[in-house]
mmCIF file of C-alpha atoms (C1' of nucleotides) in Angstrom:
data_model
loop_
_atom_site.group_PDB
_atom_site.id
_atom_site.type_symbol
_atom_site.label_atom_id
_atom_site.label_comp_id
_atom_site.label_asym_id
_atom_site.label_seq_id
_atom_site.Cartn_x
_atom_site.Cartn_y
_atom_site.Cartn_z
ATOM 1 C CA MET A 282 7.406 -27.574 16.302
ATOM 2 C CA ARG A 283 3.654 -27.786 15.850
ATOM 3 C CA LEU A 284 2.129 -26.271 18.929
ATOM 4 C CA SER A 285 5.127 -24.177 19.800
ATOM 5 C CA ARG A 286 4.634 -22.290 16.567
ATOM 6 C CA ASN A 287 1.195 -21.188 17.711
ATOM 7 C CA LYS A 288 2.496 -20.284 21.096
ATOM 8 C CA MET A 289 5.272 -18.285 19.600
ATOM 9 C CA ASN A 290 2.912 -16.260 17.428
ATOM 10 C CA GLU A 291 0.728 -15.584 20.383
ATOM 11 C CA ALA A 292 3.728 -14.565 22.436
ATOM 12 C CA ARG A 293 4.861 -12.165 19.764
ATOM 13 C CA PHE A 294 1.465 -10.596 19.516
ATOM 14 C CA ARG A 295 1.046 -10.317 23.270
ATOM 15 C CA ASP A 296 4.460 -8.807 23.457
ATOM 16 C CA VAL A 297 3.520 -6.029 21.082
ATOM 17 C CA LEU A 298 0.294 -5.455 22.973
ATOM 18 C CA ARG A 299 2.150 -5.263 26.254
ATOM 19 C CA GLN A 300 4.603 -2.772 24.857
ATOM 20 C CA HIS A 301 1.693 -0.548 23.911
ATOM 21 C CA GLY A 302 -0.160 -1.068 27.178
ATOM 22 C CA LEU A 303 -2.942 -2.880 25.328
ATOM 23 C CA ARG A 304 -4.861 -5.952 26.379
ATOM 24 C CA TRP A 305 -5.133 -9.535 25.318
ATOM 25 C CA THR A 306 -8.755 -10.027 24.412
ATOM 26 C CA GLN A 307 -10.979 -12.701 22.991
ATOM 27 C CA GLU A 308 -11.358 -10.778 19.748
ATOM 28 C CA ARG A 309 -7.671 -10.204 19.191
ATOM 29 C CA GLN A 310 -7.094 -13.860 19.850
ATOM 30 C CA GLU A 311 -9.670 -14.870 17.282
ATOM 31 C CA ILE A 312 -8.206 -12.517 14.738
ATOM 32 C CA LEU A 313 -4.727 -13.908 15.266
ATOM 33 C CA GLN A 314 -5.973 -17.449 14.926
ATOM 34 C CA SER A 315 -7.888 -16.699 11.786
ATOM 35 C CA VAL A 316 -4.850 -15.068 10.242
ATOM 36 C CA ALA A 317 -2.666 -17.987 11.216
ATOM 37 C CA ARG A 318 -5.021 -20.341 9.432
ATOM 38 C CA CYS A 319 -5.291 -18.115 6.396
ATOM 39 C CA PRO A 320 -3.634 -19.888 3.487
ATOM 40 C CA GLY A 321 -2.994 -17.088 1.018
ATOM 41 C CA HIS A 322 -3.390 -13.374 0.532
ATOM 42 C CA PHE A 323 -6.319 -11.539 1.979
ATOM 43 C CA THR A 324 -7.844 -8.087 2.183
ATOM 44 C CA ALA A 325 -9.065 -6.461 5.364
ATOM 45 C CA ASP A 326 -12.544 -7.230 4.193
ATOM 46 C CA ASP A 327 -11.736 -10.877 3.504
ATOM 47 C CA LEU A 328 -10.590 -11.194 7.058
ATOM 48 C CA VAL A 329 -13.746 -9.591 8.384
ATOM 49 C CA GLN A 330 -15.842 -12.053 6.432
ATOM 50 C CA ARG A 331 -13.740 -15.030 7.402
ATOM 51 C CA LEU A 332 -14.179 -14.140 11.045
ATOM 52 C CA GLN A 333 -17.892 -13.721 10.622
ATOM 53 C CA SER A 334 -18.276 -17.087 9.006
ATOM 54 C CA GLU A 335 -16.165 -18.570 11.739
ATOM 55 C CA GLY A 336 -18.591 -17.225 14.260
ATOM 56 C CA SER A 337 -16.238 -14.685 15.748
ATOM 57 C CA ALA A 338 -17.728 -11.575 17.249
ATOM 58 C CA ALA A 339 -14.862 -9.419 16.056
ATOM 59 C CA SER A 340 -16.221 -6.502 14.082
ATOM 60 C CA ARG A 341 -14.846 -4.651 11.136
ATOM 61 C CA ALA A 342 -13.567 -1.846 13.323
ATOM 62 C CA THR A 343 -11.768 -4.293 15.557
ATOM 63 C CA VAL A 344 -10.120 -5.965 12.614
ATOM 64 C CA TYR A 345 -8.924 -2.634 11.308
ATOM 65 C CA ARG A 346 -7.609 -1.794 14.737
ATOM 66 C CA ALA A 347 -5.762 -5.093 14.997
ATOM 67 C CA LEU A 348 -4.093 -5.213 11.608
ATOM 68 C CA PRO A 349 -1.360 -2.665 12.271
ATOM 69 C CA LEU A 350 -0.509 -4.471 15.482
ATOM 70 C CA LEU A 351 -0.174 -7.739 13.636
ATOM 71 C CA VAL A 352 2.063 -6.070 11.117
ATOM 72 C CA GLU A 353 4.139 -4.626 13.910
ATOM 73 C CA ALA A 354 4.431 -8.072 15.425
ATOM 74 C CA GLY A 355 5.638 -9.375 12.100
ATOM 75 C CA LEU A 356 2.735 -11.800 11.900
ATOM 76 C CA VAL A 357 1.209 -10.244 8.836
ATOM 77 C CA GLN A 358 2.858 -8.723 5.797
ATOM 78 C CA PRO A 359 1.396 -5.949 3.709
ATOM 79 C CA MET A 360 1.451 -6.655 -0.006
ATOM 80 C CA VAL A 361 1.757 -4.224 -2.846
ATOM 81 C CA LEU A 362 -0.435 -4.718 -5.910
ATOM 82 C CA ASN A 363 -0.624 -2.127 -8.686
ATOM 83 C CA GLY A 364 0.886 0.368 -6.378
ATOM 84 C CA GLU A 365 -1.646 -0.134 -3.622
ATOM 85 C CA VAL A 366 -1.678 -2.109 -0.422
ATOM 86 C CA ARG A 367 -5.115 -3.515 -0.143
ATOM 87 C CA ARG A 368 -3.901 -6.930 0.623
ATOM 88 C CA TYR A 369 -2.075 -8.682 3.381
ATOM 89 C CA GLU A 370 -0.544 -12.047 3.804
ATOM 90 C CA SER A 371 -0.133 -14.205 6.817
ATOM 91 C CA ALA A 372 3.528 -14.391 7.681
ATOM 92 C CA VAL A 373 2.879 -17.234 10.062
ATOM 93 C CA SER A 374 0.931 -19.776 8.052
ATOM 94 C CA GLY A 375 2.922 -21.768 5.557
ATOM 95 C CA THR A 376 6.385 -20.914 4.431
ATOM 96 C CA HIS A 377 7.754 -17.519 3.884
ATOM 97 C CA HIS A 378 8.018 -16.050 0.419
ATOM 98 C CA ASP A 379 7.941 -12.776 -1.446
ATOM 99 C CA HIS A 380 6.340 -11.814 -4.725
ATOM 100 C CA LEU A 381 6.916 -11.018 -8.329
ATOM 101 C CA VAL A 382 3.972 -9.062 -9.653
ATOM 102 C CA CYS A 383 3.245 -8.575 -13.343
ATOM 103 C CA THR A 384 2.206 -4.983 -13.859
ATOM 104 C CA ARG A 385 0.548 -5.860 -17.138
ATOM 105 C CA CYS A 386 -1.720 -8.750 -16.259
ATOM 106 C CA GLY A 387 -1.532 -8.840 -12.489
ATOM 107 C CA ALA A 388 -0.111 -12.347 -12.300
ATOM 108 C CA ILE A 389 1.684 -13.093 -9.066
ATOM 109 C CA GLU A 390 4.575 -15.486 -8.675
ATOM 110 C CA GLU A 391 6.193 -16.278 -5.406
ATOM 111 C CA PHE A 392 9.865 -16.521 -4.774
ATOM 112 C CA GLN A 393 11.937 -17.531 -1.847
ATOM 113 C CA PHE A 394 15.561 -16.662 -1.552
ATOM 114 C CA GLU A 395 17.371 -17.138 1.686
ATOM 115 C CA ALA A 396 20.068 -14.676 0.700
ATOM 116 C CA PHE A 397 17.607 -11.798 0.926
ATOM 117 C CA GLU A 398 16.679 -12.655 4.470
ATOM 118 C CA ILE A 399 20.267 -12.771 5.497
ATOM 119 C CA LEU A 400 21.096 -9.446 3.931
ATOM 120 C CA GLN A 401 18.001 -7.886 5.426
ATOM 121 C CA ARG A 402 19.030 -8.918 8.893
ATOM 122 C CA GLU A 403 22.410 -7.431 8.222
ATOM 123 C CA VAL A 404 21.017 -4.114 7.040
ATOM 124 C CA ALA A 405 18.728 -3.923 10.050
ATOM 125 C CA ALA A 406 21.625 -4.639 12.368
ATOM 126 C CA GLN A 407 23.733 -1.942 10.752
ATOM 127 C CA HIS A 408 21.012 0.566 11.495
ATOM 128 C CA GLY A 409 20.303 -0.679 14.991
ATOM 129 C CA PHE A 410 16.821 -1.852 14.026
ATOM 130 C CA ARG A 411 15.150 -4.893 15.500
ATOM 131 C CA LEU A 412 13.618 -6.443 12.410
ATOM 132 C CA GLN A 413 9.941 -7.391 12.559
ATOM 133 C CA GLY A 414 9.026 -8.004 8.969
ATOM 134 C CA HIS A 415 9.395 -6.729 5.468
ATOM 135 C CA VAL A 416 7.687 -6.034 2.201
ATOM 136 C CA HIS A 417 9.571 -7.171 -0.817
ATOM 137 C CA GLU A 418 7.811 -7.156 -4.154
ATOM 138 C CA LEU A 419 9.421 -7.159 -7.536
ATOM 139 C CA MET A 420 7.380 -5.564 -10.270
ATOM 140 C CA GLY A 421 7.808 -6.305 -13.908
ATOM 141 C CA THR A 422 6.401 -7.897 -17.002
ATOM 142 C CA CYS A 423 5.858 -11.626 -16.915
ATOM 143 C CA ALA A 424 7.023 -13.900 -19.687
ATOM 144 C CA LYS A 425 3.564 -14.262 -21.224
ATOM 145 C CA CYS A 426 2.963 -10.551 -21.428
ATOM 146 C CA GLN A 427 6.355 -10.009 -22.987
ATOM 147 C CA LYS A 428 5.379 -12.294 -25.832
ATOM 148 C CA ARG A 429 1.896 -10.907 -26.085
ATOM 149 C CA GLU A 430 3.025 -7.341 -26.564
ATOM 150 C CA PRO A 431 6.518 -7.322 -27.931
ATOM 151 C CA ALA A 432 8.508 -4.311 -26.861
ATOM 152 C CA ALA A 433 8.672 -1.368 -29.189
ATOM 153 C CA PRO A 434 11.725 -0.859 -31.422
ATOM 154 C CA ASP A 435 13.669 1.535 -29.230
ATOM 155 C CA SER A 436 12.812 -0.081 -25.947
ATOM 156 C CA ASP A 437 15.860 -2.222 -25.452
ATOM 157 C CA GLU A 438 18.191 0.522 -24.441
ATOM 158 C CA VAL A 439 15.543 1.503 -21.967
ATOM 159 C CA ASN A 440 14.729 -1.782 -20.409
ATOM 160 C CA ASN A 441 18.110 -2.740 -19.211
ATOM 161 C CA ALA A 442 18.346 0.358 -17.077
ATOM 162 C CA ARG A 443 18.198 0.033 -13.331
ATOM 163 C CA ALA A 444 15.234 -1.646 -11.811
ATOM 164 C CA MET F 55 24.391 11.742 -18.515
ATOM 165 C CA ARG F 56 22.304 14.831 -17.781
ATOM 166 C CA LEU F 57 19.896 15.174 -20.619
ATOM 167 C CA SER F 58 19.972 11.581 -21.627
ATOM 168 C CA ARG F 59 18.569 10.678 -18.238
ATOM 169 C CA ASN F 60 15.511 12.773 -18.961
ATOM 170 C CA LYS F 61 15.207 11.356 -22.395
ATOM 171 C CA MET F 62 15.450 7.867 -21.056
ATOM 172 C CA ASN F 63 12.660 8.415 -18.565
ATOM 173 C CA GLU F 64 10.499 9.877 -21.235
ATOM 174 C CA ALA F 65 11.273 6.969 -23.506
ATOM 175 C CA ARG F 66 10.329 4.490 -20.818
ATOM 176 C CA PHE F 67 7.066 6.229 -20.146
ATOM 177 C CA ARG F 68 6.185 6.546 -23.795
ATOM 178 C CA ASP F 69 7.022 2.945 -24.256
ATOM 179 C CA VAL F 70 4.504 1.904 -21.645
ATOM 180 C CA LEU F 71 1.915 4.195 -23.154
ATOM 181 C CA ARG F 72 2.514 2.788 -26.580
ATOM 182 C CA GLN F 73 2.178 -0.736 -25.304
ATOM 183 C CA HIS F 74 -1.220 0.150 -23.934
ATOM 184 C CA GLY F 75 -2.283 2.090 -26.987
ATOM 185 C CA LEU F 76 -2.327 5.311 -24.977
ATOM 186 C CA ARG F 77 -1.183 8.742 -26.020
ATOM 187 C CA TRP F 78 1.611 11.081 -25.159
ATOM 188 C CA THR F 79 -0.067 14.231 -23.911
ATOM 189 C CA GLN F 80 0.903 17.527 -22.430
ATOM 190 C CA GLU F 81 -0.474 16.510 -19.043
ATOM 191 C CA ARG F 82 1.339 13.214 -18.842
ATOM 192 C CA GLN F 83 4.508 14.984 -19.786
ATOM 193 C CA GLU F 84 4.070 17.551 -17.034
ATOM 194 C CA ILE F 85 3.363 14.835 -14.509
ATOM 195 C CA LEU F 86 6.472 12.947 -15.487
ATOM 196 C CA GLN F 87 8.582 16.048 -15.245
ATOM 197 C CA SER F 88 7.215 16.979 -11.881
ATOM 198 C CA VAL F 89 7.899 13.504 -10.565
ATOM 199 C CA ALA F 90 11.400 13.574 -11.926
ATOM 200 C CA ARG F 91 12.075 16.794 -10.059
ATOM 201 C CA CYS F 92 10.464 15.540 -6.867
ATOM 202 C CA PRO F 93 13.200 15.143 -4.266
ATOM 203 C CA GLY F 94 11.629 12.829 -1.692
ATOM 204 C CA HIS F 95 8.490 10.885 -0.945
ATOM 205 C CA PHE F 96 5.126 12.166 -1.982
ATOM 206 C CA THR F 97 1.465 11.311 -1.856
ATOM 207 C CA ALA F 98 -0.894 11.453 -4.785
ATOM 208 C CA ASP F 99 -2.231 14.638 -3.305
ATOM 209 C CA ASP F 100 1.234 16.156 -2.925
ATOM 210 C CA LEU F 101 1.773 15.597 -6.575
ATOM 211 C CA VAL F 102 -1.523 17.217 -7.465
ATOM 212 C CA GLN F 103 -0.600 20.291 -5.477
ATOM 213 C CA ARG F 104 2.910 20.433 -6.838
ATOM 214 C CA LEU F 105 1.521 20.425 -10.337
ATOM 215 C CA GLN F 106 -0.957 23.126 -9.524
ATOM 216 C CA SER F 107 1.683 25.378 -8.083
ATOM 217 C CA GLU F 108 3.808 24.690 -11.125
ATOM 218 C CA GLY F 109 1.015 25.936 -13.272
ATOM 219 C CA SER F 110 0.222 22.613 -14.822
ATOM 220 C CA ALA F 111 -3.298 21.993 -15.950
ATOM 221 C CA ALA F 112 -3.171 18.347 -14.916
ATOM 222 C CA SER F 113 -6.076 17.579 -12.643
ATOM 223 C CA ARG F 114 -6.406 15.213 -9.733
ATOM 224 C CA ALA F 115 -8.123 12.613 -11.865
ATOM 225 C CA THR F 116 -5.390 12.760 -14.441
ATOM 226 C CA VAL F 117 -2.740 12.314 -11.806
ATOM 227 C CA TYR F 118 -4.529 9.287 -10.427
ATOM 228 C CA ARG F 119 -4.810 7.913 -13.905
ATOM 229 C CA ALA F 120 -1.115 8.430 -14.573
ATOM 230 C CA LEU F 121 0.364 7.018 -11.399
ATOM 231 C CA PRO F 122 -0.101 3.330 -12.183
ATOM 232 C CA LEU F 123 1.476 3.896 -15.556
ATOM 233 C CA LEU F 124 4.479 5.526 -13.964
ATOM 234 C CA VAL F 125 4.771 2.615 -11.589
ATOM 235 C CA GLU F 126 4.563 0.230 -14.490
ATOM 236 C CA ALA F 127 7.305 2.153 -16.227
ATOM 237 C CA GLY F 128 9.415 1.820 -13.118
ATOM 238 C CA LEU F 129 9.638 5.590 -12.788
ATOM 239 C CA VAL F 130 7.831 5.721 -9.489
ATOM 240 C CA GLN F 131 7.958 3.342 -6.559
ATOM 241 C CA PRO F 132 5.107 2.713 -4.173
ATOM 242 C CA MET F 133 6.106 2.937 -0.526
ATOM 243 C CA VAL F 134 4.686 1.040 2.384
ATOM 244 C CA LEU F 135 4.077 2.916 5.635
ATOM 245 C CA ASN F 136 2.244 1.283 8.522
ATOM 246 C CA GLY F 137 0.935 -1.303 6.204
ATOM 247 C CA GLU F 138 -0.506 1.174 3.727
ATOM 248 C CA VAL F 139 0.655 2.603 0.453
ATOM 249 C CA ARG F 140 -0.305 6.201 0.442
ATOM 250 C CA ARG F 141 3.040 7.366 -0.620
ATOM 251 C CA TYR F 142 5.233 7.108 -3.650
ATOM 252 C CA GLU F 143 8.765 7.951 -4.426
ATOM 253 C CA SER F 144 10.396 9.070 -7.574
ATOM 254 C CA ALA F 145 12.638 6.333 -8.828
ATOM 255 C CA VAL F 146 14.265 8.676 -11.259
ATOM 256 C CA SER F 147 15.299 11.668 -9.226
ATOM 257 C CA GLY F 148 18.339 11.270 -7.059
ATOM 258 C CA THR F 149 19.889 7.975 -6.148
ATOM 259 C CA HIS F 150 18.082 4.798 -5.551
ATOM 260 C CA HIS F 151 17.462 3.506 -2.055
ATOM 261 C CA ASP F 152 15.044 1.435 -0.029
ATOM 262 C CA HIS F 153 13.641 1.993 3.447
ATOM 263 C CA LEU F 154 13.730 0.858 7.012
ATOM 264 C CA VAL F 155 10.526 1.919 8.719
ATOM 265 C CA CYS F 156 10.082 2.000 12.485
ATOM 266 C CA THR F 157 6.669 0.572 13.277
ATOM 267 C CA ARG F 158 6.678 2.277 16.643
ATOM 268 C CA CYS F 159 7.497 5.874 15.849
ATOM 269 C CA GLY F 160 7.298 5.960 12.076
ATOM 270 C CA ALA F 161 10.900 7.014 11.573
ATOM 271 C CA ILE F 162 12.242 6.225 8.141
ATOM 272 C CA GLU F 163 15.846 5.448 7.351
ATOM 273 C CA GLU F 164 17.120 4.823 3.899
ATOM 274 C CA PHE F 165 19.517 2.146 2.882
ATOM 275 C CA GLN F 166 21.264 1.285 -0.294
ATOM 276 C CA PHE F 167 22.761 -2.090 -0.911
ATOM 277 C CA GLU F 168 23.863 -3.071 -4.349
ATOM 278 C CA ALA F 169 23.667 -6.755 -3.515
ATOM 279 C CA PHE F 170 19.876 -6.579 -3.335
ATOM 280 C CA GLU F 171 19.618 -5.142 -6.800
ATOM 281 C CA ILE F 172 21.784 -7.841 -8.216
ATOM 282 C CA LEU F 173 19.861 -10.616 -6.565
ATOM 283 C CA GLN F 174 16.587 -9.100 -7.640
ATOM 284 C CA ARG F 175 17.653 -9.096 -11.249
ATOM 285 C CA GLU F 176 18.618 -12.691 -10.848
ATOM 286 C CA VAL F 177 15.281 -13.697 -9.348
ATOM 287 C CA ALA F 178 13.415 -11.867 -12.086
ATOM 288 C CA ALA F 179 15.490 -13.584 -14.715
ATOM 289 C CA GLN F 180 14.834 -16.980 -13.197
ATOM 290 C CA HIS F 181 11.116 -16.342 -13.537
ATOM 291 C CA GLY F 182 11.320 -14.851 -17.000
ATOM 292 C CA PHE F 183 10.231 -11.425 -15.762
ATOM 293 C CA ARG F 184 11.439 -8.177 -17.203
ATOM 294 C CA LEU F 185 12.042 -6.173 -14.061
ATOM 295 C CA GLN F 186 10.524 -2.689 -13.882
ATOM 296 C CA GLY F 187 10.812 -1.786 -10.251
ATOM 297 C CA HIS F 188 10.442 -3.033 -6.747
ATOM 298 C CA VAL F 189 9.174 -2.296 -3.297
ATOM 299 C CA HIS F 190 11.534 -3.201 -0.532
ATOM 300 C CA GLU F 191 10.770 -2.000 2.951
ATOM 301 C CA LEU F 192 12.112 -3.438 6.143
ATOM 302 C CA MET F 193 9.886 -2.965 9.155
ATOM 303 C CA GLY F 194 11.118 -3.012 12.691
ATOM 304 C CA THR F 195 11.841 -1.079 15.827
ATOM 305 C CA CYS F 196 14.430 1.637 15.608
ATOM 306 C CA ALA F 197 17.220 1.990 18.130
ATOM 307 C CA LYS F 198 15.550 4.870 19.979
ATOM 308 C CA CYS F 199 12.280 3.042 20.435
ATOM 309 C CA GLN F 200 14.071 -0.032 21.670
ATOM 310 C CA LYS F 201 15.574 2.003 24.473
ATOM 311 C CA ARG F 202 12.390 3.872 25.160
ATOM 312 C CA GLU F 203 10.335 0.734 25.693
ATOM 313 C CA PRO F 204 12.629 -2.071 26.703
ATOM 314 C CA ALA F 205 11.370 -5.459 25.576
ATOM 315 C CA ALA F 206 9.403 -7.496 28.062
ATOM 316 C CA PRO F 207 11.160 -10.309 30.008
ATOM 317 C CA ASP F 208 10.205 -13.212 27.769
ATOM 318 C CA SER F 209 10.536 -11.395 24.513
ATOM 319 C CA ASP F 210 13.999 -12.499 23.534
ATOM 320 C CA GLU F 211 13.109 -15.965 22.476
ATOM 321 C CA VAL F 212 10.500 -14.360 20.335
ATOM 322 C CA ASN F 213 12.454 -11.639 18.709
ATOM 323 C CA ASN F 214 15.112 -13.700 17.112
ATOM 324 C CA ALA F 215 12.580 -15.620 15.087
ATOM 325 C CA ARG F 216 12.350 -15.080 11.378
ATOM 326 C CA ALA F 217 11.765 -11.615 10.142
ATOM 327 C "C1'" DC M 95 -12.577 0.275 40.091
ATOM 328 C "C1'" DT M 96 -9.660 2.172 36.441
ATOM 329 C "C1'" DT M 97 -8.310 1.710 31.989
ATOM 330 C "C1'" DC M 98 -8.838 -0.158 27.693
ATOM 331 C "C1'" DA M 99 -11.752 -2.655 24.024
ATOM 332 C "C1'" DT M 100 -15.710 -3.218 21.275
ATOM 333 C "C1'" DG M 101 -19.629 -2.469 18.088
ATOM 334 C "C1'" DC M 102 -22.191 0.599 15.753
ATOM 335 C "C1'" DA M 103 -23.117 4.078 12.829
ATOM 336 C "C1'" DA M 104 -21.510 8.256 11.235
ATOM 337 C "C1'" DA M 105 -17.502 10.671 9.252
ATOM 338 C "C1'" DA M 106 -13.569 11.258 6.755
ATOM 339 C "C1'" DG M 107 -10.510 10.319 3.145
ATOM 340 C "C1'" DA M 108 -8.862 8.426 -0.947
ATOM 341 C "C1'" DT M 109 -9.649 6.755 -5.442
ATOM 342 C "C1'" DT M 110 -12.610 5.901 -9.394
ATOM 343 C "C1'" DT M 111 -16.025 6.925 -12.885
ATOM 344 C "C1'" DG M 112 -19.612 8.961 -16.208
ATOM 345 C "C1'" DC M 113 -19.881 12.466 -19.317
ATOM 346 C "C1'" DA M 114 -19.363 16.325 -22.531
ATOM 347 C "C1'" DA M 115 -15.853 18.873 -24.696
ATOM 348 C "C1'" DG M 116 -11.087 19.131 -26.346
ATOM 349 C "C1'" DT M 117 -6.720 16.582 -28.284
ATOM 350 C "C1'" DT M 118 -3.767 13.411 -30.587
ATOM 351 C "C1'" DC M 119 -2.868 10.356 -34.241
ATOM 352 C "C1'" DG H 16 -12.449 11.677 -38.485
ATOM 353 C "C1'" DA H 17 -11.909 8.029 -34.942
ATOM 354 C "C1'" DA H 18 -10.158 7.056 -30.689
ATOM 355 C "C1'" DC H 19 -8.275 8.590 -26.659
ATOM 356 C "C1'" DT H 20 -7.993 12.420 -22.816
ATOM 357 C "C1'" DT H 21 -9.281 15.613 -19.668
ATOM 358 C "C1'" DG H 22 -11.675 18.124 -15.877
ATOM 359 C "C1'" DC H 23 -15.420 18.122 -13.073
ATOM 360 C "C1'" DA H 24 -18.439 16.511 -9.853
ATOM 361 C "C1'" DA H 25 -20.730 12.677 -8.263
ATOM 362 C "C1'" DA H 26 -20.249 8.058 -6.736
ATOM 363 C "C1'" DT H 27 -17.605 4.332 -4.481
ATOM 364 C "C1'" DC H 28 -14.738 2.245 -1.377
ATOM 365 C "C1'" DT H 29 -11.874 1.822 2.401
ATOM 366 C "C1'" DT H 30 -10.507 3.127 6.753
ATOM 367 C "C1'" DT H 31 -11.118 5.860 10.943
ATOM 368 C "C1'" DT H 32 -13.673 7.826 14.907
ATOM 369 C "C1'" DG H 33 -16.951 9.227 18.704
ATOM 370 C "C1'" DC H 34 -19.543 7.263 22.066
ATOM 371 C "C1'" DA H 35 -21.998 4.338 25.250
ATOM 372 C "C1'" DT H 36 -21.533 -0.171 27.085
ATOM 373 C "C1'" DG H 37 -18.907 -4.218 28.333
ATOM 374 C "C1'" DA H 38 -14.313 -6.637 29.649
ATOM 375 C "C1'" DA H 39 -9.477 -7.037 31.455
ATOM 376 C "C1'" DG H 40 -6.059 -6.190 34.810
#
DNA sequence: CTTCATGCAAAAGATTTGCAAGTTC
DNA sequence: GAACTTGCAAATCTTTTGCATGAAG
């Protein structure tokens, strides 16, 4: 379960490449490996710098060209922060989780809930999709911020509306 | 249930503004209204143009300044397409739904599944968050693309891994 | 050898910001 | 009146591309 995990990621990536008629190169391998070792969230630029410091030759352009393929392979997940994706997360290092993001202070909490995964597979199946990954971020106000700025008088009726 | 919906959106927006010590202006009102009337997905630029053609004075900068507030108010949802958010969706016009995005051809299908909403509220509650909105996109290969480019020989073992 | 990949530097977009003038509270 | 907004244009940032050269199949 240790080495086979690496092999499986590589197989997934190579599979996507093959399907697009693209090639398995040194650079793409290095990028995959770097991502797999990446512990937390990262930006495209983070990844570029990581690779540089790891002595990889992969350039910025190559990283940008590889990212969508990694997403397609389900090896990397885009993340949404204040309404922008400028961040990704390795879907292959560590355990899987999704995020709760505080729109007030930016705090991020992770959650893991098997039921979501199951339902997602079901939805995909219903639509004939082969599932590769997902983005699932809940946005709200964290406990601290709720205390810090108590809601205005008339806000209750508003806040229990659909989310 | 017709007018009160509008009022509720306005209340939510004003609430967020108040919490930030910001003001309720003509422009922000026009932006909110335009968003509420927006039927489908839109980019920041779409919104700018919509407003222009509607005769609103709200400028590009103002729109960009308002969008995060609308997201915070849960009135607009960011959308993820090929790993980027360049698109939003009104969370207040029409019914609520999430998306299945084909990473091969870009096709978008919508799905609606009450169970997700319920679980999301539960997760938020567990973490003490007041839920304002969410991003939930499933990425995969649509049925057409699966036929078009049949998976490579060894891909099965790979494709039933976690998504 | 034919096709695809890469790096580089330039280009294109998208988003943000400084500022002076106009609004809201 | 004080504090916040706005539009504009300039400034930033991020991401994409064209091209010549170097690999992969």
